Amino acid sequence: MPKRRISLTQYLVEQQREHGHLTPPLRLLIEVVARACKRIAISVNKGELGDVLGSTDQSNVQGEIVKKLDLIANEVLIEANVWGGHLAAMASEEMDSIHVVPDRYPQGEYLLLFDPLDGSSNIDVNVSIGTIFSVLRKVGHTRGVSEEDFLQPGRQQAAAGYCVYGPQTTLVLTVGNGVAMFTLDREQGSWVLTQEDIRIPEETKEFAINMSNLRHWAPPMRRYIDECLAGKEGPRGKDFNMRWVASMVADVHRILSRGGIFMYPWDQREPDKPGKLRLLYEANPMAFLVEQAGGMATNGQRRILDLQPTKLHERVSVILGSSQEVRRVTEYHAA
Ligand code: P6P
């Protein structure tokens, strides 16, 4: 059947009609975030022609040097969302603490979390990067909002998505009823539905991991990768391919598009850290999308969406993608 080319707005109105949990404020939130991503894409696409490349003289709560585009993307998302009355507060990889909607604006029931520009090490070399976002409902009806309101398991998310700034500018979204993909039509300046009901194949021959960390991994991860590398002659009886973009958004987008398994596991370099990636605004939204597309997402032991966060910027091991492979890696960790 020919693909229907409808706008993001029409898709959201249809979702609202079919699934009551997509409330008008949540629909507004998603449209505002999608518009902010269009604005970020304009800055990203300027490259050398705009004063957007390179680093600032700041480092963030993660201890990473902040790139100029990190700050631009963060400010665009804050400014776009602060006035609408749909949010109580926002949290960002680039901000130590939450950003509460100021009293001059009405406060809403939703909480927005984001990594404004994921994959920053790729910005200056023109490799795909992206924006990741997650939406929670503010539980409890006490006035005011605090960091504790954000510490909800990922299964509580009302919506999640990302925008990948690559050869195409593509928005991928779930509101809990499957995964849809929208491509930016630059002539109209609008998001056009290009795929819906995305499904991740259960099997794959493609893994994504930073192989330079191999000597630091725990034995179950070493076992899994060694078996993949052994190929047809090894215990898996098939050859594998490897991809690593070092932008989670790009790697996850490939997996949603054709299958695969993405891993950023614990390693012994910083044994107190469970992993590199952040639970609330990287792992949780990606895990929601992957599960909605029929895949799996664990931290090696448990379903990522069931993890109870204790800190806003806490990190987690991430193994996600084609269910057969994620199940195998998780079983190796349980052995
Ligand atoms: P490494 C980007 O900085 C990021 O947070 C993810 O997008 C990406 O998957 C990972 O880190 C890359 O890490 O250690 O390979 O540079």
Tab-separated table of C-alpha atoms and ligand atoms in Angstrom:
chain	number	residue	atom	x	y	z
A	1	MET	CA	0.000	0.000	0.000
A	2	PRO	CA	1.506	3.406	-0.929
A	3	LYS	CA	2.833	5.243	2.121
A	4	ARG	CA	0.464	7.996	3.263
A	5	ARG	CA	2.356	11.288	3.449
A	6	ILE	CA	0.710	13.132	6.316
A	7	SER	CA	2.059	15.868	8.575
A	8	LEU	CA	3.215	15.416	12.162
A	9	THR	CA	0.163	17.401	13.280
A	10	GLN	CA	-2.260	15.076	11.476
A	11	TYR	CA	-0.456	12.025	12.888
A	12	LEU	CA	-0.727	13.394	16.418
A	13	VAL	CA	-4.421	14.334	16.002
A	14	GLU	CA	-5.131	10.799	14.775
A	15	GLN	CA	-3.207	9.344	17.724
A	16	GLN	CA	-5.177	11.592	20.065
A	17	ARG	CA	-8.473	10.371	18.597
A	18	GLU	CA	-7.450	6.709	18.760
A	19	HIS	CA	-5.588	6.797	22.071
A	20	GLY	CA	-6.929	9.059	24.736
A	21	HIS	CA	-3.631	9.323	26.627
A	22	LEU	CA	-2.312	11.725	23.982
A	23	THR	CA	-3.720	14.821	25.664
A	24	PRO	CA	-3.787	18.241	23.935
A	25	PRO	CA	-0.924	19.521	26.176
A	26	LEU	CA	1.164	16.458	25.274
A	27	ARG	CA	0.392	17.000	21.587
A	28	LEU	CA	1.469	20.648	21.950
A	29	LEU	CA	4.661	19.538	23.756
A	30	ILE	CA	5.639	17.185	20.941
A	31	GLU	CA	4.928	19.768	18.245
A	32	VAL	CA	6.991	22.370	20.126
A	33	VAL	CA	9.924	19.959	20.529
A	34	ALA	CA	9.676	19.020	16.828
A	35	ARG	CA	9.747	22.715	15.887
A	36	ALA	CA	12.770	23.235	18.157
A	37	CYS	CA	14.552	20.377	16.363
A	38	LYS	CA	13.967	22.156	13.031
A	39	ARG	CA	15.591	25.233	14.557
A	40	ILE	CA	18.543	23.173	15.849
A	41	ALA	CA	18.937	21.575	12.401
A	42	ILE	CA	19.396	25.045	10.884
A	43	SER	CA	22.261	25.778	13.288
A	44	VAL	CA	23.816	22.322	12.834
A	45	ASN	CA	23.689	22.655	9.051
A	46	LYS	CA	25.497	26.023	9.078
A	47	GLY	CA	28.832	24.358	9.999
A	48	GLU	CA	31.799	26.613	9.272
A	49	LEU	CA	29.480	29.216	7.752
A	50	GLY	CA	28.072	30.062	11.162
A	51	ASP	CA	29.764	30.636	14.488
A	52	VAL	CA	28.569	27.212	15.695
A	53	LEU	CA	31.561	24.860	15.597
A	54	GLY	CA	34.211	24.289	18.210
A	55	SER	CA	34.025	24.308	21.986
A	56	THR	CA	33.093	26.778	24.677
A	57	ASP	CA	35.398	27.303	27.640
A	58	GLN	CA	32.905	25.462	29.888
A	59	SER	CA	32.587	21.886	31.060
A	60	ASN	CA	29.245	20.359	32.071
A	61	VAL	CA	28.024	18.297	35.006
A	62	GLN	CA	29.289	15.228	33.135
A	63	GLY	CA	32.823	16.664	33.204
A	64	GLU	CA	32.779	17.026	29.388
A	65	ILE	CA	33.881	20.108	27.428
A	66	VAL	CA	30.705	21.824	26.169
A	67	LYS	CA	30.578	22.402	22.411
A	68	LYS	CA	29.023	25.627	21.098
A	69	LEU	CA	26.229	23.631	19.439
A	70	ASP	CA	25.484	21.828	22.727
A	71	LEU	CA	24.682	25.202	24.293
A	72	ILE	CA	22.754	26.472	21.248
A	73	ALA	CA	20.604	23.322	21.154
A	74	ASN	CA	19.996	23.484	24.909
A	75	GLU	CA	18.896	27.129	24.744
A	76	VAL	CA	16.621	26.476	21.752
A	77	LEU	CA	14.814	23.685	23.622
A	78	ILE	CA	14.441	25.730	26.826
A	79	GLU	CA	13.160	28.851	25.019
A	80	ALA	CA	10.769	26.844	22.842
A	81	ASN	CA	9.146	24.987	25.761
A	82	VAL	CA	9.156	27.363	28.724
A	83	TRP	CA	6.077	29.510	27.812
A	84	GLY	CA	3.554	26.941	26.547
A	85	GLY	CA	1.893	25.907	29.829
A	86	HIS	CA	2.433	22.195	29.082
A	87	LEU	CA	5.499	21.732	31.294
A	88	ALA	CA	6.321	21.965	34.982
A	89	ALA	CA	10.081	21.709	34.447
A	90	MET	CA	12.884	20.496	32.191
A	91	ALA	CA	16.115	18.539	32.722
A	92	SER	CA	19.070	18.454	30.356
A	93	GLU	CA	22.431	16.736	30.044
A	94	GLU	CA	23.862	20.257	29.841
A	95	MET	CA	22.322	21.568	33.087
A	96	ASP	CA	23.394	20.553	36.606
A	97	SER	CA	19.882	20.905	38.024
A	98	ILE	CA	16.323	21.052	36.689
A	99	HIS	CA	14.938	24.180	34.980
A	100	VAL	CA	11.583	24.994	36.605
A	101	VAL	CA	9.035	26.911	34.491
A	102	PRO	CA	9.068	30.444	35.989
A	103	ASP	CA	5.971	31.794	37.725
A	104	ARG	CA	5.258	34.255	34.878
A	105	TYR	CA	4.135	31.242	32.829
A	106	PRO	CA	1.461	28.642	33.654
A	107	GLN	CA	2.856	25.307	34.842
A	108	GLY	CA	1.696	22.093	33.169
A	109	GLU	CA	1.666	18.425	34.156
A	110	TYR	CA	4.589	17.232	32.006
A	111	LEU	CA	8.329	16.988	32.573
A	112	LEU	CA	10.668	17.189	29.583
A	113	LEU	CA	14.151	15.666	29.648
A	114	PHE	CA	16.678	15.887	26.841
A	115	ASP	CA	20.177	15.431	25.591
A	116	PRO	CA	20.107	18.520	23.389
A	117	LEU	CA	22.883	17.390	21.097
A	118	ASP	CA	24.078	13.808	21.383
A	119	GLY	CA	27.316	12.754	19.717
A	120	SER	CA	29.143	16.028	20.246
A	121	SER	CA	32.511	14.493	19.376
A	122	ASN	CA	31.181	14.202	15.806
A	123	ILE	CA	30.017	17.816	15.391
A	124	ASP	CA	33.250	19.270	13.995
A	125	VAL	CA	33.795	16.359	11.575
A	126	ASN	CA	30.354	16.457	9.946
A	127	VAL	CA	29.133	13.075	11.194
A	128	SER	CA	25.457	12.562	12.144
A	129	ILE	CA	24.426	13.869	15.586
A	130	GLY	CA	21.058	14.214	17.230
A	131	THR	CA	18.648	15.429	19.908
A	132	ILE	CA	17.104	12.887	22.305
A	133	PHE	CA	14.005	13.665	24.397
A	134	SER	CA	11.839	11.946	26.993
A	135	VAL	CA	8.477	13.025	28.468
A	136	LEU	CA	7.237	12.114	31.955
A	137	ARG	CA	4.079	13.115	33.792
A	138	LYS	CA	4.528	14.997	37.056
A	139	VAL	CA	3.143	12.590	39.625
A	140	GLY	CA	1.343	13.974	42.660
A	141	HIS	CA	-0.514	17.251	42.555
A	142	THR	CA	1.406	19.282	45.052
A	143	ARG	CA	2.332	22.751	43.798
A	144	GLY	CA	5.941	23.072	42.797
A	145	VAL	CA	8.330	20.605	41.240
A	146	SER	CA	11.658	19.161	42.316
A	147	GLU	CA	14.347	16.839	41.007
A	148	GLU	CA	12.596	13.924	42.737
A	149	ASP	CA	9.668	14.305	40.329
A	150	PHE	CA	12.021	13.287	37.509
A	151	LEU	CA	13.240	10.114	39.230
A	152	GLN	CA	10.672	7.782	37.654
A	153	PRO	CA	11.312	4.426	35.958
A	154	GLY	CA	11.389	4.683	32.159
A	155	ARG	CA	8.196	2.632	31.849
A	156	GLN	CA	6.379	5.756	33.086
A	157	GLN	CA	7.288	7.771	29.987
A	158	ALA	CA	4.367	9.391	28.143
A	159	ALA	CA	6.425	9.890	24.983
A	160	ALA	CA	9.998	9.688	23.707
A	161	GLY	CA	11.897	10.417	20.546
A	162	TYR	CA	14.938	11.750	18.820
A	163	CYS	CA	15.897	13.869	15.848
A	164	VAL	CA	18.897	12.769	13.800
A	165	TYR	CA	20.736	15.514	11.898
A	166	GLY	CA	22.213	13.422	9.097
A	167	PRO	CA	21.884	13.134	5.302
A	168	GLN	CA	18.185	13.559	6.068
A	169	THR	CA	16.808	15.354	9.106
A	170	THR	CA	14.542	12.732	10.669
A	171	LEU	CA	12.286	12.782	13.719
A	172	VAL	CA	11.476	9.412	15.326
A	173	LEU	CA	8.694	9.329	17.903
A	174	THR	CA	6.598	7.083	20.116
A	175	VAL	CA	3.605	8.047	22.254
A	176	GLY	CA	3.195	4.446	23.394
A	177	ASN	CA	1.462	3.132	20.295
A	178	GLY	CA	4.330	2.059	18.049
A	179	VAL	CA	7.137	4.068	16.450
A	180	ALA	CA	6.762	6.575	13.623
A	181	MET	CA	9.391	8.345	11.523
A	182	PHE	CA	9.057	11.844	10.006
A	183	THR	CA	11.399	13.365	7.438
A	184	LEU	CA	11.906	17.133	7.310
A	185	ASP	CA	10.632	18.534	4.014
A	186	ARG	CA	12.882	21.582	3.806
A	187	GLU	CA	10.867	23.145	0.974
A	188	GLN	CA	7.721	23.224	3.105
A	189	GLY	CA	9.598	23.425	6.415
A	190	SER	CA	7.398	20.626	7.770
A	191	TRP	CA	7.732	17.113	9.164
A	192	VAL	CA	6.244	14.468	6.810
A	193	LEU	CA	5.362	10.925	7.926
A	194	THR	CA	7.714	8.569	6.061
A	195	GLN	CA	7.407	5.384	8.138
A	196	GLU	CA	5.020	4.120	10.808
A	197	ASP	CA	4.741	0.932	12.875
A	198	ILE	CA	8.519	0.464	12.633
A	199	ARG	CA	9.658	-3.060	13.638
A	200	ILE	CA	13.170	-4.181	14.598
A	201	PRO	CA	13.998	-7.657	13.166
A	202	GLU	CA	14.432	-10.186	15.978
A	203	GLU	CA	17.665	-11.512	14.409
A	204	THR	CA	20.695	-9.584	13.230
A	205	LYS	CA	24.287	-10.010	12.034
A	206	GLU	CA	25.361	-6.473	12.961
A	207	PHE	CA	26.691	-5.253	16.317
A	208	ALA	CA	27.640	-1.781	17.477
A	209	ILE	CA	30.212	-1.302	20.238
A	210	ASN	CA	33.413	0.700	20.768
A	211	MET	CA	35.917	-2.139	20.245
A	212	SER	CA	38.810	-0.066	21.627
A	213	ASN	CA	37.417	-0.789	25.119
A	214	LEU	CA	37.558	-4.570	24.640
A	215	ARG	CA	40.264	-5.237	27.248
A	216	HIS	CA	38.211	-3.361	29.886
A	217	TRP	CA	34.939	-5.299	29.561
A	218	ALA	CA	33.526	-7.868	31.982
A	219	PRO	CA	33.819	-11.522	30.856
A	220	PRO	CA	30.191	-11.928	29.612
A	221	MET	CA	30.639	-9.029	27.180
A	222	ARG	CA	34.019	-10.365	26.065
A	223	ARG	CA	32.414	-13.778	25.468
A	224	TYR	CA	29.611	-12.335	23.361
A	225	ILE	CA	31.922	-10.233	21.169
A	226	ASP	CA	34.534	-13.004	20.822
A	227	GLU	CA	31.786	-15.331	19.565
A	228	CYS	CA	30.605	-12.707	17.046
A	229	LEU	CA	34.201	-12.247	15.824
A	230	ALA	CA	34.652	-16.040	15.472
A	231	GLY	CA	32.054	-15.893	12.684
A	232	LYS	CA	30.903	-18.973	10.718
A	233	GLU	CA	33.604	-21.195	12.213
A	234	GLY	CA	32.661	-20.190	15.744
A	235	PRO	CA	29.759	-21.054	18.082
A	236	ARG	CA	27.395	-18.587	16.362
A	237	GLY	CA	27.781	-20.300	12.970
A	238	LYS	CA	27.453	-16.995	11.111
A	239	ASP	CA	29.598	-13.980	10.256
A	240	PHE	CA	28.860	-10.616	11.873
A	241	ASN	CA	29.404	-7.038	10.704
A	242	MET	CA	30.286	-4.111	12.992
A	243	ARG	CA	29.244	-0.454	12.971
A	244	TRP	CA	30.130	2.277	15.502
A	245	VAL	CA	29.191	5.891	14.719
A	246	ALA	CA	29.857	7.174	18.281
A	247	SER	CA	26.530	9.000	18.097
A	248	MET	CA	23.946	6.900	19.933
A	249	VAL	CA	21.172	8.544	17.885
A	250	ALA	CA	22.771	7.427	14.592
A	251	ASP	CA	23.451	3.885	15.828
A	252	VAL	CA	19.933	3.491	17.243
A	253	HIS	CA	18.425	4.927	14.047
A	254	ARG	CA	20.248	2.264	12.012
A	255	ILE	CA	18.960	-0.432	14.375
A	256	LEU	CA	15.360	0.842	14.095
A	257	SER	CA	15.827	0.909	10.314
A	258	ARG	CA	17.424	-2.540	9.732
A	259	GLY	CA	18.072	-4.291	13.064
A	260	GLY	CA	21.261	-4.759	15.064
A	261	ILE	CA	22.480	-4.652	18.638
A	262	PHE	CA	23.991	-1.580	20.356
A	263	MET	CA	26.115	-1.985	23.472
A	264	TYR	CA	27.808	0.453	25.814
A	265	PRO	CA	28.606	-1.824	28.780
A	266	TRP	CA	30.225	-1.294	32.141
A	267	ASP	CA	33.992	-1.428	31.989
A	268	GLN	CA	36.781	-1.496	34.546
A	269	ARG	CA	38.226	1.927	33.660
A	270	GLU	CA	35.806	3.564	36.127
A	271	PRO	CA	34.386	0.571	38.027
A	272	ASP	CA	32.097	2.726	40.215
A	273	LYS	CA	30.285	3.970	37.099
A	274	PRO	CA	27.656	1.477	35.831
A	275	GLY	CA	28.250	2.717	32.266
A	276	LYS	CA	28.879	5.822	30.151
A	277	LEU	CA	25.365	6.627	28.940
A	278	ARG	CA	22.799	8.531	30.975
A	279	LEU	CA	19.700	6.702	32.142
A	280	LEU	CA	17.043	9.418	32.187
A	281	TYR	CA	17.599	11.216	28.874
A	282	GLU	CA	19.545	8.713	26.733
A	283	ALA	CA	18.869	5.103	27.755
A	284	ASN	CA	15.212	5.480	28.808
A	285	PRO	CA	13.912	7.248	25.676
A	286	MET	CA	15.879	4.926	23.402
A	287	ALA	CA	14.700	1.863	25.358
A	288	PHE	CA	11.062	3.031	25.039
A	289	LEU	CA	11.443	3.448	21.263
A	290	VAL	CA	13.241	0.104	20.853
A	291	GLU	CA	10.629	-1.819	22.878
A	292	GLN	CA	7.786	-0.088	21.009
A	293	ALA	CA	9.427	-1.364	17.794
A	294	GLY	CA	9.574	-4.957	19.119
A	295	GLY	CA	13.171	-4.906	20.348
A	296	MET	CA	14.665	-5.285	23.838
A	297	ALA	CA	16.738	-3.016	26.091
A	298	THR	CA	18.562	-4.121	29.247
A	299	ASN	CA	21.489	-3.025	31.390
A	300	GLY	CA	22.896	-6.573	31.159
A	301	GLN	CA	20.793	-7.738	34.095
A	302	ARG	CA	17.448	-5.913	34.046
A	303	ARG	CA	15.006	-4.242	31.669
A	304	ILE	CA	16.153	-0.613	31.400
A	305	LEU	CA	12.583	0.714	31.640
A	306	ASP	CA	12.177	-0.937	35.053
A	307	LEU	CA	15.241	0.687	36.624
A	308	GLN	CA	14.426	3.081	39.498
A	309	PRO	CA	16.624	6.202	39.075
A	310	THR	CA	18.240	7.700	42.191
A	311	LYS	CA	20.026	10.670	40.594
A	312	LEU	CA	19.177	12.987	37.691
A	313	HIS	CA	22.390	12.331	35.767
A	314	GLU	CA	22.997	8.739	36.718
A	315	ARG	CA	24.600	6.459	34.172
A	316	VAL	CA	23.748	2.953	33.051
A	317	SER	CA	25.045	0.087	30.917
A	318	VAL	CA	23.052	-0.181	27.698
A	319	ILE	CA	22.382	-3.259	25.565
A	320	LEU	CA	19.539	-2.714	23.111
A	321	GLY	CA	18.191	-3.750	19.726
A	322	SER	CA	17.230	-7.050	18.073
A	323	SER	CA	15.607	-9.156	20.779
A	324	GLN	CA	17.415	-12.451	20.086
A	325	GLU	CA	20.838	-10.846	20.513
A	326	VAL	CA	19.912	-8.711	23.533
A	327	ARG	CA	18.440	-11.803	25.194
A	328	ARG	CA	21.677	-13.737	24.525
A	329	VAL	CA	23.936	-11.012	25.985
A	330	THR	CA	21.673	-10.690	29.022
A	331	GLU	CA	21.718	-14.477	29.536
A	332	TYR	CA	25.540	-14.447	29.399
A	333	HIS	CA	25.519	-11.853	32.182
A	334	ALA	CA	23.224	-14.069	34.276
A	335	ALA	CA	25.346	-17.204	33.781
B	1	P6P	P1	32.762	6.709	22.743
B	1	P6P	C1	28.273	10.465	22.557
B	1	P6P	O1	29.234	11.195	23.288
B	1	P6P	C2	27.802	9.312	23.419
B	1	P6P	O2	27.232	9.793	24.591
B	1	P6P	C3	26.835	8.440	22.629
B	1	P6P	O3	26.078	9.164	21.736
B	1	P6P	C4	27.735	7.458	21.924
B	1	P6P	O4	27.111	6.212	21.658
B	1	P6P	C5	28.896	7.297	22.899
B	1	P6P	O5	28.912	8.464	23.726
B	1	P6P	C6	30.217	7.185	22.182
B	1	P6P	O6	31.210	6.949	23.180
B	1	P6P	O7	33.416	6.269	24.035
B	1	P6P	O8	32.758	5.653	21.678
B	1	P6P	O9	33.234	8.051	22.227
